[in-house]
Coordinates of C-alpha atoms in Angstrom, one line a residue:
Chain A
M1 CA -245.3 171.2 -49.4
S2 CA -244.3 174.2 -47.4
D3 CA -247.1 176.3 -49.0
E4 CA -249.7 173.8 -48.0
T5 CA -248.5 173.7 -44.4
S6 CA -248.2 177.5 -44.1
S7 CA -251.8 178.0 -45.4
R8 CA -253.0 175.7 -42.7
T9 CA -251.3 177.5 -39.9
P10 CA -252.1 181.2 -40.3
A11 CA -250.3 183.7 -38.1
V12 CA -253.6 185.0 -36.8
A13 CA -253.8 181.8 -34.7
R14 CA -251.8 183.6 -32.1
P15 CA -252.1 187.2 -33.1
G16 CA -250.8 188.7 -29.8
L17 CA -247.7 186.6 -29.7
A18 CA -247.0 186.9 -33.4
R19 CA -247.4 190.7 -33.4
R20 CA -245.2 191.1 -30.4
M21 CA -242.6 188.8 -31.9
G22 CA -242.9 190.5 -35.2
S23 CA -242.0 193.9 -33.8
L24 CA -238.8 192.6 -32.3
S25 CA -235.5 193.3 -34.0
D26 CA -233.5 190.4 -35.2
R27 CA -231.0 191.0 -32.4
A28 CA -233.7 190.9 -29.7
L29 CA -235.4 187.8 -31.3
A30 CA -232.0 186.1 -31.3
W31 CA -231.8 186.5 -27.5
V32 CA -235.4 185.5 -27.0
F33 CA -234.6 182.3 -28.9
I34 CA -231.3 181.5 -27.2
G35 CA -232.1 182.8 -23.8
P36 CA -234.1 179.9 -22.4
T37 CA -231.5 177.3 -23.5
I38 CA -228.6 179.2 -22.0
F39 CA -230.6 179.8 -18.8
L40 CA -231.4 176.1 -18.4
L41 CA -227.9 175.0 -19.1
L42 CA -226.5 177.6 -16.6
A43 CA -229.0 176.5 -14.0
I44 CA -228.6 172.7 -14.4
N45 CA -224.9 172.5 -15.5
I46 CA -222.8 175.5 -14.7
F47 CA -224.4 176.5 -11.4
P48 CA -224.1 172.9 -10.0
L49 CA -220.5 172.8 -11.2
I50 CA -219.6 176.0 -9.3
W51 CA -221.4 174.7 -6.3
T52 CA -219.4 171.4 -6.6
I53 CA -216.2 173.5 -6.6
R54 CA -217.4 175.4 -3.5
L55 CA -218.4 172.2 -1.7
S56 CA -215.1 170.6 -2.5
L57 CA -213.4 173.1 -0.2
T58 CA -215.5 172.1 2.7
N59 CA -216.2 169.2 5.0
Y60 CA -219.9 169.3 4.2
R61 CA -222.0 166.1 4.6
A62 CA -225.4 166.1 2.9
N63 CA -226.9 163.7 5.4
R64 CA -226.0 166.0 8.4
T65 CA -227.1 169.4 7.3
N66 CA -226.9 171.0 10.8
A67 CA -223.3 170.0 11.4
D68 CA -220.7 172.8 11.5
L69 CA -219.6 173.7 8.0
Q70 CA -215.8 174.1 7.9
W71 CA -213.6 175.3 5.2
V72 CA -210.8 172.9 4.7
G73 CA -209.0 174.4 1.8
L74 CA -207.4 172.0 -0.6
R75 CA -207.2 169.2 2.0
N76 CA -209.9 167.1 0.2
Y77 CA -207.8 167.2 -3.0
E78 CA -204.7 166.2 -1.1
R79 CA -206.5 163.3 0.4
I80 CA -207.9 162.1 -2.9
L81 CA -204.6 162.1 -4.6
T82 CA -203.0 160.0 -1.8
D83 CA -206.0 157.7 -1.4
S84 CA -205.1 154.1 -2.5
D85 CA -208.7 153.2 -3.1
I86 CA -209.1 156.0 -5.6
W87 CA -205.9 155.1 -7.4
N88 CA -207.2 151.6 -7.6
S89 CA -210.4 152.9 -9.2
M90 CA -208.3 155.0 -11.6
Q91 CA -206.4 151.8 -12.6
A92 CA -209.7 149.9 -13.1
T93 CA -211.0 152.7 -15.3
A94 CA -207.7 152.8 -17.3
H95 CA -207.9 149.1 -17.9
F96 CA -211.5 149.3 -19.0
L97 CA -210.9 152.4 -21.1
I98 CA -207.9 151.1 -23.0
W99 CA -209.2 147.6 -23.7
T100 CA -212.7 148.7 -24.8
L101 CA -211.1 151.2 -27.1
V102 CA -208.7 148.7 -28.6
L103 CA -211.3 146.0 -29.1
Q104 CA -214.0 148.4 -30.4
V105 CA -211.6 150.1 -32.9
L106 CA -210.3 146.8 -34.3
I107 CA -213.6 145.0 -34.6
G108 CA -215.5 148.2 -35.5
F109 CA -213.1 149.1 -38.3
A110 CA -213.0 145.5 -39.6
L111 CA -216.8 145.3 -39.7
A112 CA -217.0 148.7 -41.5
Y113 CA -214.4 147.5 -44.0
L114 CA -216.4 144.4 -44.7
I115 CA -219.7 146.1 -44.9
N116 CA -218.2 148.6 -47.4
K117 CA -217.8 145.6 -49.8
K118 CA -221.4 146.3 -50.5
F119 CA -222.7 142.7 -50.4
K120 CA -226.4 142.1 -50.9
G121 CA -228.5 143.0 -47.9
N122 CA -225.7 144.8 -46.0
D123 CA -228.2 147.5 -44.9
L124 CA -230.3 145.0 -43.0
W125 CA -227.3 143.4 -41.2
T126 CA -225.9 146.8 -40.4
T127 CA -229.1 147.8 -38.7
I128 CA -229.2 144.5 -36.7
I129 CA -225.6 145.0 -35.5
V130 CA -226.5 148.6 -34.4
L131 CA -229.4 147.4 -32.1
P132 CA -227.4 146.9 -28.8
M133 CA -226.1 150.4 -28.6
M134 CA -229.5 152.0 -28.8
L135 CA -230.8 150.1 -25.7
S136 CA -230.7 151.0 -22.0
P137 CA -227.3 150.1 -20.7
A138 CA -228.6 149.5 -17.2
V139 CA -231.4 147.1 -18.3
V140 CA -229.1 145.3 -20.7
G141 CA -226.3 145.1 -18.2
N142 CA -228.7 143.6 -15.7
F143 CA -229.7 140.9 -18.1
W144 CA -226.0 140.1 -18.9
T145 CA -225.6 139.0 -15.3
F146 CA -228.0 136.2 -16.2
L147 CA -226.0 135.3 -19.3
Y148 CA -222.9 135.2 -17.1
Q149 CA -224.3 132.8 -14.5
P150 CA -222.1 129.8 -14.1
Q151 CA -223.9 126.6 -15.2
I152 CA -227.2 128.1 -16.4
G153 CA -225.8 131.2 -18.2
L154 CA -225.8 131.2 -22.0
F155 CA -222.4 132.9 -22.2
N156 CA -220.8 130.2 -20.0
Y157 CA -222.5 127.5 -21.9
V158 CA -221.3 128.7 -25.3
I159 CA -217.7 129.3 -24.0
A160 CA -217.7 125.9 -22.3
F161 CA -219.1 124.2 -25.4
L162 CA -216.4 125.8 -27.6
S163 CA -213.5 125.2 -25.2
G164 CA -214.6 121.9 -23.8
T165 CA -214.5 123.0 -20.2
D166 CA -217.2 122.7 -17.6
P167 CA -219.7 125.7 -17.7
S168 CA -219.8 125.8 -13.9
S169 CA -216.1 125.9 -13.6
F170 CA -215.8 129.7 -14.1
S171 CA -217.8 132.8 -13.1
M172 CA -217.2 135.9 -15.2
I173 CA -218.5 138.3 -12.6
G174 CA -217.6 136.4 -9.5
D175 CA -213.9 135.9 -10.3
V176 CA -211.4 138.6 -9.4
N177 CA -209.4 137.9 -12.6
L178 CA -212.3 137.6 -15.0
A179 CA -214.6 140.4 -13.8
P180 CA -212.5 143.2 -15.4
W181 CA -212.9 141.3 -18.7
A182 CA -216.6 140.7 -18.2
I183 CA -217.3 144.4 -18.3
V184 CA -215.0 144.9 -21.3
I185 CA -216.9 142.2 -23.2
V186 CA -220.3 143.6 -22.6
D187 CA -219.2 147.2 -23.4
T188 CA -217.5 145.9 -26.6
W189 CA -220.7 144.1 -27.6
M190 CA -222.7 147.2 -27.0
W191 CA -220.6 149.9 -28.5
T192 CA -218.6 148.3 -31.3
P193 CA -221.4 149.3 -33.7
F194 CA -220.8 153.0 -32.9
V195 CA -217.2 152.8 -34.0
M196 CA -218.3 150.7 -37.0
L197 CA -220.9 153.3 -38.1
I198 CA -218.4 156.2 -38.0
C199 CA -215.7 154.2 -39.8
L200 CA -218.3 153.3 -42.4
A201 CA -219.0 157.0 -43.0
G202 CA -215.2 157.5 -43.3
L203 CA -214.8 154.7 -45.8
R204 CA -217.7 155.9 -47.9
S205 CA -216.3 159.4 -48.0
I206 CA -213.2 158.2 -49.9
P207 CA -213.8 159.0 -53.6
D208 CA -213.5 156.0 -56.0
S209 CA -211.3 158.1 -58.2
I210 CA -208.4 157.9 -55.8
Y211 CA -208.5 154.1 -55.9
E212 CA -208.8 154.2 -59.7
A213 CA -205.7 156.4 -59.9
A214 CA -203.8 154.0 -57.6
E215 CA -204.9 151.1 -59.7
C216 CA -203.4 152.8 -62.8
D217 CA -200.2 153.2 -60.9
R218 CA -200.3 149.5 -60.2
A219 CA -200.3 149.9 -56.5
S220 CA -201.0 146.6 -54.8
S221 CA -204.3 146.4 -52.8
W222 CA -202.2 146.0 -49.6
R223 CA -200.4 149.2 -50.4
Q224 CA -203.7 150.9 -51.3
F225 CA -205.1 149.9 -47.9
W226 CA -202.2 151.5 -46.0
T227 CA -201.7 154.6 -48.1
I228 CA -205.2 155.5 -49.0
T229 CA -207.8 153.7 -46.9
I230 CA -206.2 154.1 -43.4
P231 CA -205.0 157.7 -43.7
M232 CA -208.3 158.9 -45.2
A233 CA -210.4 157.1 -42.6
L234 CA -208.2 158.2 -39.7
P235 CA -210.0 161.5 -38.8
F236 CA -213.2 159.5 -38.5
L237 CA -211.6 156.8 -36.5
M238 CA -210.2 159.4 -34.2
L239 CA -213.6 161.0 -33.8
A240 CA -215.0 157.6 -32.8
I241 CA -212.2 157.2 -30.2
L242 CA -213.0 160.6 -28.8
F243 CA -216.7 159.9 -28.3
R244 CA -216.1 156.5 -26.9
G245 CA -213.3 157.7 -24.7
I246 CA -215.4 160.4 -23.1
E247 CA -218.3 158.1 -22.6
N248 CA -216.3 155.3 -21.1
F249 CA -214.4 157.6 -18.8
K250 CA -217.9 158.5 -17.4
M251 CA -219.1 154.8 -17.4
F252 CA -221.6 154.1 -14.7
D253 CA -224.9 152.5 -15.6
L254 CA -223.7 149.4 -17.5
V255 CA -221.0 148.4 -15.0
V256 CA -223.0 149.2 -11.8
Q257 CA -225.7 146.8 -13.0
L258 CA -223.2 144.1 -14.2
T259 CA -220.9 143.9 -11.3
G260 CA -221.7 146.7 -8.9
G261 CA -217.9 147.3 -8.7
G262 CA -217.2 143.9 -7.4
P263 CA -216.0 141.4 -6.7
G264 CA -214.2 143.4 -3.9
N265 CA -213.4 146.5 -5.8
V266 CA -211.7 145.2 -9.0
T267 CA -214.3 146.7 -11.3
E268 CA -215.1 149.8 -9.2
L269 CA -214.6 152.4 -11.9
T270 CA -214.2 156.1 -10.8
S271 CA -217.9 156.9 -11.3
I272 CA -219.0 154.0 -9.2
N273 CA -216.4 154.9 -6.5
L274 CA -217.6 158.5 -6.6
K275 CA -221.2 157.4 -6.2
R276 CA -220.2 155.4 -3.1
E277 CA -218.4 158.3 -1.5
A278 CA -221.1 160.8 -2.3
F279 CA -224.3 158.8 -1.7
E280 CA -223.4 155.9 0.5
K281 CA -220.7 157.3 2.8
W282 CA -222.2 160.8 2.4
R283 CA -218.7 162.5 2.3
T284 CA -220.1 165.3 0.2
G285 CA -217.2 167.7 0.3
F286 CA -214.7 164.9 -0.4
A287 CA -216.8 163.5 -3.2
S288 CA -217.2 167.0 -4.7
A289 CA -213.4 167.4 -4.9
Y290 CA -213.3 163.9 -6.5
A291 CA -215.9 165.1 -9.1
V292 CA -213.9 168.2 -9.9
I293 CA -210.7 166.1 -10.5
L294 CA -212.6 163.8 -12.8
F295 CA -214.2 166.6 -14.7
V296 CA -210.9 168.4 -15.1
T297 CA -209.2 165.2 -16.3
V298 CA -211.8 164.4 -18.9
F299 CA -212.0 168.0 -20.1
G300 CA -208.2 168.3 -20.3
L301 CA -207.7 165.0 -22.1
A302 CA -210.5 165.8 -24.5
S303 CA -209.1 169.2 -25.3
I304 CA -205.6 167.9 -26.0
Y305 CA -207.1 165.1 -28.1
V306 CA -209.2 167.6 -30.2
K307 CA -206.1 169.6 -31.0
A308 CA -204.4 166.4 -32.3
L309 CA -207.5 165.5 -34.2
N310 CA -207.6 168.9 -35.9
K311 CA -203.9 168.4 -36.9
V312 CA -204.7 165.1 -38.6
K313 CA -207.7 166.7 -40.4
Q314 CA -205.5 169.5 -41.8
R315 CA -203.0 167.1 -43.3
Chain B
M1 CA -224.5 146.1 -64.7
S2 CA -223.2 148.9 -66.8
G3 CA -219.5 149.0 -67.4
Y4 CA -216.6 147.5 -65.5
S5 CA -215.3 149.3 -62.4
I6 CA -212.0 148.5 -60.8
T7 CA -213.2 149.7 -57.5
E8 CA -216.2 147.4 -57.4
P9 CA -215.4 144.4 -55.1
T10 CA -215.3 141.0 -56.7
L11 CA -218.0 138.5 -56.1
A12 CA -215.7 136.4 -53.9
Q13 CA -214.9 139.4 -51.8
K14 CA -218.6 140.1 -51.4
W15 CA -219.3 136.6 -50.3
I16 CA -216.5 136.5 -47.7
A17 CA -217.5 139.9 -46.3
G18 CA -221.2 138.9 -46.3
V19 CA -220.6 135.7 -44.4
L20 CA -218.4 137.4 -41.8
V21 CA -220.7 140.3 -41.2
V22 CA -223.8 138.0 -41.0
G23 CA -222.0 135.8 -38.5
Y24 CA -221.1 138.8 -36.3
A25 CA -224.7 140.1 -36.5
L26 CA -226.2 136.8 -35.5
L27 CA -223.8 136.6 -32.5
T28 CA -224.6 140.1 -31.5
I29 CA -228.4 139.7 -31.4
L30 CA -228.2 136.4 -29.6
P31 CA -228.3 138.1 -26.2
L32 CA -231.3 140.2 -27.3
I33 CA -233.2 137.1 -28.6
W34 CA -232.4 135.4 -25.4
I35 CA -234.0 138.3 -23.4
I36 CA -237.1 138.0 -25.5
A37 CA -237.2 134.2 -25.3
T38 CA -236.6 134.1 -21.5
G39 CA -239.6 136.3 -21.0
F40 CA -241.8 133.5 -22.4
K41 CA -240.2 130.7 -20.4
S42 CA -241.4 129.2 -17.1
P43 CA -239.0 129.9 -14.2
S44 CA -237.7 126.3 -14.3
D45 CA -237.1 126.4 -18.1
A46 CA -235.2 129.7 -17.7
I47 CA -232.6 128.2 -15.4
A48 CA -232.4 124.8 -17.0
Y49 CA -229.1 123.2 -17.9
P50 CA -228.2 123.0 -20.8
P51 CA -230.0 126.2 -21.7
K52 CA -233.3 125.4 -23.4
V53 CA -233.7 126.6 -27.0
V54 CA -237.0 124.7 -27.5
F55 CA -239.5 125.3 -24.7
E56 CA -243.2 125.5 -24.2
P57 CA -244.1 129.3 -24.2
T58 CA -246.0 130.7 -21.3
L59 CA -247.1 134.1 -20.2
E60 CA -246.1 133.4 -16.6
G61 CA -243.2 136.0 -16.7
Y62 CA -245.6 138.7 -17.9
V63 CA -248.2 137.8 -15.3
N64 CA -245.6 137.9 -12.6
L65 CA -244.3 141.2 -14.0
F66 CA -247.6 143.0 -13.6
T67 CA -248.9 141.4 -10.4
T68 CA -248.0 140.8 -6.8
R69 CA -249.0 137.4 -5.5
T70 CA -249.4 135.7 -2.1
R71 CA -249.1 132.1 -1.3
M72 CA -252.1 130.4 0.3
S73 CA -252.8 127.2 2.2
P74 CA -254.7 124.5 0.3
E75 CA -257.8 125.1 2.6
A76 CA -257.8 128.8 1.9
L77 CA -257.5 128.1 -1.8
E78 CA -260.4 125.7 -1.7
E79 CA -262.6 128.4 -0.1
I80 CA -261.8 130.8 -2.9
G81 CA -263.0 128.3 -5.5
P82 CA -261.5 127.5 -8.9
P83 CA -259.5 130.1 -10.8
E84 CA -261.6 132.2 -13.2
T85 CA -259.2 133.8 -15.6
W86 CA -256.2 132.6 -17.5
Y87 CA -253.9 134.6 -15.4
D88 CA -255.4 133.3 -12.2
R89 CA -254.9 129.8 -13.5
I90 CA -251.2 130.4 -14.2
V91 CA -250.7 131.7 -10.6
R92 CA -252.7 128.9 -9.0
Q93 CA -250.2 126.3 -10.3
Y94 CA -248.0 127.6 -7.5
D95 CA -250.7 127.7 -4.8
M96 CA -250.8 131.5 -5.1
V97 CA -253.4 134.1 -5.7
I98 CA -253.0 137.6 -7.2
S99 CA -253.1 140.2 -4.5
G100 CA -252.7 143.3 -6.6
P101 CA -250.9 145.0 -9.4
S102 CA -247.1 145.4 -9.3
R103 CA -245.2 148.7 -9.6
Y104 CA -244.1 148.0 -13.2
G105 CA -247.0 149.8 -14.9
E106 CA -246.4 153.0 -12.9
R107 CA -242.7 153.0 -13.5
F108 CA -243.2 152.4 -17.2
L109 CA -245.7 155.3 -17.3
N110 CA -243.2 157.5 -15.5
S111 CA -240.7 156.7 -18.2
V112 CA -243.3 157.7 -20.9
V113 CA -244.2 160.9 -19.2
I114 CA -240.7 162.0 -18.4
G115 CA -239.4 160.8 -21.7
F116 CA -242.0 162.6 -23.8
G117 CA -242.1 165.7 -21.6
S118 CA -238.4 166.3 -21.7
T119 CA -238.2 165.5 -25.4
F120 CA -240.9 168.0 -26.2
L121 CA -239.1 170.7 -24.1
S122 CA -235.7 170.1 -25.4
V123 CA -236.8 170.0 -29.0
F124 CA -238.9 173.1 -28.6
L125 CA -236.1 175.1 -26.9
G126 CA -233.5 173.5 -29.1
T127 CA -235.3 174.5 -32.3
L128 CA -235.5 178.2 -31.2
A129 CA -231.8 178.3 -30.2
A130 CA -230.6 176.4 -33.3
Y131 CA -232.5 178.8 -35.6
A132 CA -230.9 181.8 -33.8
F133 CA -227.4 180.3 -34.0
S134 CA -227.9 179.4 -37.6
R135 CA -229.4 182.7 -38.9
F136 CA -228.5 185.6 -36.6
K137 CA -225.3 187.2 -35.7
V138 CA -224.8 186.1 -32.1
P139 CA -221.8 187.5 -30.2
L140 CA -219.4 184.7 -29.2
K141 CA -221.3 182.2 -31.3
D142 CA -218.6 179.6 -31.5
D143 CA -217.9 179.8 -27.8
L144 CA -221.5 179.4 -26.9
M145 CA -221.9 176.4 -29.2
F146 CA -218.8 174.8 -27.6
F147 CA -220.1 175.6 -24.1
I148 CA -223.4 173.8 -25.0
L149 CA -221.4 170.8 -26.2
S150 CA -219.1 170.7 -23.2
T151 CA -222.1 170.3 -20.8
R152 CA -222.3 166.8 -22.2
M153 CA -218.8 165.9 -21.1
M154 CA -219.6 166.1 -17.4
P155 CA -219.9 162.8 -15.7
P156 CA -223.5 162.6 -14.5
I157 CA -222.4 161.6 -11.0
A158 CA -220.2 164.7 -10.8
V159 CA -223.1 167.1 -11.2
A160 CA -225.5 164.8 -9.4
I161 CA -224.3 166.0 -5.9
P162 CA -225.3 169.7 -6.2
I163 CA -228.4 168.8 -8.3
F164 CA -229.4 166.5 -5.5
L165 CA -229.0 169.3 -3.0
M166 CA -230.6 171.8 -5.3
F167 CA -233.7 169.6 -5.9
R168 CA -234.0 168.9 -2.2
Q169 CA -234.1 172.7 -1.6
L170 CA -236.6 173.4 -4.3
G171 CA -238.8 170.4 -3.5
L172 CA -238.1 168.9 -6.9
S173 CA -236.6 165.6 -5.6
D174 CA -238.4 162.6 -6.9
T175 CA -240.9 164.6 -9.0
H176 CA -241.8 164.4 -12.7
L177 CA -241.1 168.1 -13.2
G178 CA -237.6 167.8 -11.7
M179 CA -236.7 164.9 -14.0
I180 CA -238.2 166.5 -17.0
L181 CA -236.2 169.7 -16.5
L182 CA -233.0 167.7 -15.8
Y183 CA -233.3 165.5 -18.9
T184 CA -234.2 168.6 -21.0
A185 CA -231.0 170.3 -19.9
V186 CA -229.0 167.1 -20.7
N187 CA -230.6 166.7 -24.1
L188 CA -230.4 170.4 -25.1
S189 CA -226.8 170.0 -26.2
L190 CA -227.7 167.2 -28.6
S191 CA -230.8 169.0 -29.8
V192 CA -229.2 172.4 -30.5
W193 CA -226.2 170.8 -32.3
L194 CA -228.3 168.5 -34.5
L195 CA -231.0 171.0 -35.3
K196 CA -228.5 173.7 -36.2
G197 CA -227.1 171.3 -38.8
F198 CA -230.5 170.7 -40.2
I199 CA -231.5 174.3 -40.3
D200 CA -228.1 175.3 -41.9
E201 CA -229.1 173.1 -44.8
I202 CA -232.3 175.0 -45.5
P203 CA -231.5 177.7 -48.1
V204 CA -231.7 181.2 -46.6
E205 CA -233.3 182.4 -49.9
Y206 CA -236.7 181.0 -48.8
E207 CA -236.9 183.2 -45.8
E208 CA -235.5 186.2 -47.7
A209 CA -238.3 185.8 -50.2
A210 CA -240.8 185.6 -47.4
L211 CA -239.4 188.7 -45.7
I212 CA -239.7 190.6 -49.0
D213 CA -243.3 189.5 -49.2
G214 CA -244.0 191.3 -45.9
Y215 CA -243.6 188.5 -43.4
T216 CA -242.0 189.4 -40.1
R217 CA -238.9 187.5 -39.1
F218 CA -241.0 185.4 -36.6
Q219 CA -243.5 184.5 -39.3
A220 CA -240.7 183.6 -41.7
F221 CA -239.3 181.2 -39.0
Y222 CA -242.7 179.9 -38.1
K223 CA -244.2 179.4 -41.6
V224 CA -241.2 178.9 -43.8
V225 CA -238.4 177.3 -41.9
L226 CA -240.3 175.1 -39.5
P227 CA -242.2 173.1 -42.1
Q228 CA -238.9 172.5 -44.0
A229 CA -237.2 171.3 -40.8
T230 CA -239.9 168.7 -39.9
T231 CA -237.7 165.6 -40.7
G232 CA -234.8 167.0 -38.8
I233 CA -237.0 167.9 -35.8
A234 CA -238.6 164.5 -35.8
S235 CA -235.3 162.6 -35.9
T236 CA -233.9 164.9 -33.2
A237 CA -236.9 164.2 -31.1
I238 CA -236.5 160.4 -31.3
F239 CA -232.8 160.7 -30.3
C240 CA -233.8 162.8 -27.3
L241 CA -236.5 160.4 -26.4
I242 CA -234.2 157.4 -26.6
F243 CA -231.7 159.1 -24.4
A244 CA -234.2 160.0 -21.7
W245 CA -235.8 156.6 -22.0
N246 CA -232.4 154.8 -21.4
E247 CA -231.0 157.1 -18.7
Y248 CA -230.1 155.5 -15.5
A249 CA -227.5 157.4 -13.4
F250 CA -229.7 160.4 -12.6
A251 CA -232.8 158.4 -12.2
V252 CA -231.3 156.0 -9.7
L253 CA -229.8 158.9 -7.6
L254 CA -232.6 161.4 -7.8
T255 CA -235.8 159.3 -7.8
S256 CA -237.0 156.6 -5.4
G257 CA -240.7 156.4 -5.6
T258 CA -243.2 158.7 -7.3
A259 CA -241.1 159.6 -10.3
Q260 CA -238.9 156.6 -10.6
T261 CA -238.5 155.5 -14.2
A262 CA -238.2 151.9 -15.5
P263 CA -234.4 151.5 -15.8
P264 CA -233.7 151.6 -12.1
F265 CA -236.8 149.6 -11.4
I266 CA -236.4 146.6 -13.8
P267 CA -233.3 145.2 -12.0
T268 CA -235.2 145.1 -8.8
I269 CA -238.0 142.9 -10.2
I270 CA -235.8 139.9 -9.7
G271 CA -236.5 139.8 -6.0
V272 CA -235.5 136.9 -3.8
G273 CA -237.2 134.3 -6.0
K274 CA -234.7 134.9 -8.9
D275 CA -237.6 135.4 -11.2
W276 CA -235.7 135.8 -14.5
P277 CA -238.7 135.4 -16.8
A278 CA -240.4 138.4 -15.1
V279 CA -237.2 140.5 -15.4
A280 CA -236.9 139.5 -19.1
A281 CA -240.5 140.3 -19.7
G282 CA -240.0 143.7 -18.2
A283 CA -236.9 144.3 -20.2
T284 CA -238.6 143.1 -23.4
L285 CA -241.5 145.5 -23.1
F286 CA -239.0 148.3 -22.3
L287 CA -236.4 147.5 -25.1
V288 CA -238.6 146.5 -28.0
P289 CA -240.0 150.0 -28.7
V290 CA -236.4 151.3 -29.0
M291 CA -235.5 148.5 -31.4
V292 CA -238.4 149.4 -33.6
F293 CA -237.4 153.1 -33.6
T294 CA -233.8 152.1 -34.4
I295 CA -234.9 150.2 -37.5
L296 CA -237.2 153.1 -38.6
L297 CA -234.4 155.6 -37.9
R298 CA -231.5 153.8 -39.6
K299 CA -231.0 156.5 -42.2
H300 CA -230.6 159.3 -39.6
L301 CA -228.7 157.2 -37.1
L302 CA -225.2 158.4 -37.6
R303 CA -226.0 162.0 -37.6
G304 CA -228.0 161.6 -34.3
I305 CA -225.4 159.7 -32.4
T306 CA -222.4 161.9 -33.4
F307 CA -224.1 165.2 -32.6
G308 CA -224.3 166.0 -36.3
A309 CA -220.5 165.6 -36.6
V310 CA -220.8 163.0 -39.3
R311 CA -223.3 163.4 -42.1
K312 CA -223.9 160.8 -44.7

């Protein structure tokens, strides 16, 4: 196949370029190939990050560009760490993060375990389960507000039907107590398949011979599950938790469309809170310090976690 | 069936597993089916209680999605005469006439242009970088690869502030070019990591043979490696496309008119009239292509969504 393709695309098509590239040493070619990528990442990721750090030490406001720019040192950081609104957001994020991880790990692993029983047609059903996570969270989140409507919403109707209550008696996104769960439910619906797929790869990586050996030793299937299946799938499960953890720490699109942070601020996750500070209140300096704190937190937690993950892998 | 295996689940186990998984799958696609169905309902059917499963399908939602309409007095309507086309007829039921196209078409087109543009760029740059990382001795290779990965950990809102200021300075706010560059940068991490995995799997011997035959290094890359990596490049491209297609946070902060993509636009369709069928129609047209890609891609799915960390 490669011969056919190469004969159709002769190097003479772009003689100048090819000759110039051809005369480059491997070392030079390597930099020509990597250069643009590194440049773009520096320009759109690292440069902004440094700029954010710089802004976080000022009182800059992006909507008043001619105002006096003052260096305020670490005062923004101090104010953030003592701001009760921000602690409230952190708590909302923690609630969201912990419950989505717990539910997604339990349901995702269970599904993977069941699919690994290799019943007929499991491929088709796996694909169907995966669909929600490939879709736009903002668009899907927006539609879920319709499913969550009291009275006319499908979700309320189904829950009311199953529990025998009145579908207009509760409002998932309007009630202070229910809203934090409303976002957990939609995120779980959307991202459980991700955990499932990774667990499935983990389960499929366990060689049959180990189970056969255990069977010869007359280990019960319960014992096999806890001494073979769980430990061998654990590194995969931990990888899934890492990916989901980072993503949900950054969560913005789905929740902003579902509840917009409300009612009040019970579902105002840190990203939503940050957006409000930066683009509605226009406290750019303050918001930059907030962004730095969030980035350091996610980076720090992820680094510690990766170390733990590597230890589990080495066992 | 050849032979008896103790690790093969029993028939009863398979049945229980099958029933549970199918049950979950049906539950999980119910909201998606509901989106598609709502797009074909009339506004009154959409908000009926109890929710209507059987209804008379109509294209009203789609007509409302693509048009703007104005209400007219009966006298004015009489002057215009009877409706001529099927979509005129639908609108006329509500004493309205079509006054022009809506913004949906433009927004959808923006999504297409920005999605494909950034996908092309990130796969192009990603392939070059991945090849270099895979085949050449690059100083600090592991650190650079980790640096590339770590750019994905930043909350979009955190870098959005300086990007917003930078784009304002450079005149890139609310432009296609700005969004293409931004999405390219975001997707590069995925593209480099995935493609490096694919290129690592192509035996080095092919290129060595080509080099001995007198090919230059660039020719060997262009004529030998690229054709072998086609599947990998194609599936990487689709993952980049799906990401750019679905992206919301940057789009809502950095675009407002000219370059606005569909995700920030679709929720605004609802308007004051609570026109859920139109929203559902807009969502359906936007989501169904991704569903089709997902089904086509199912074999490469895992590798794509885990940055190549898990290979089947």
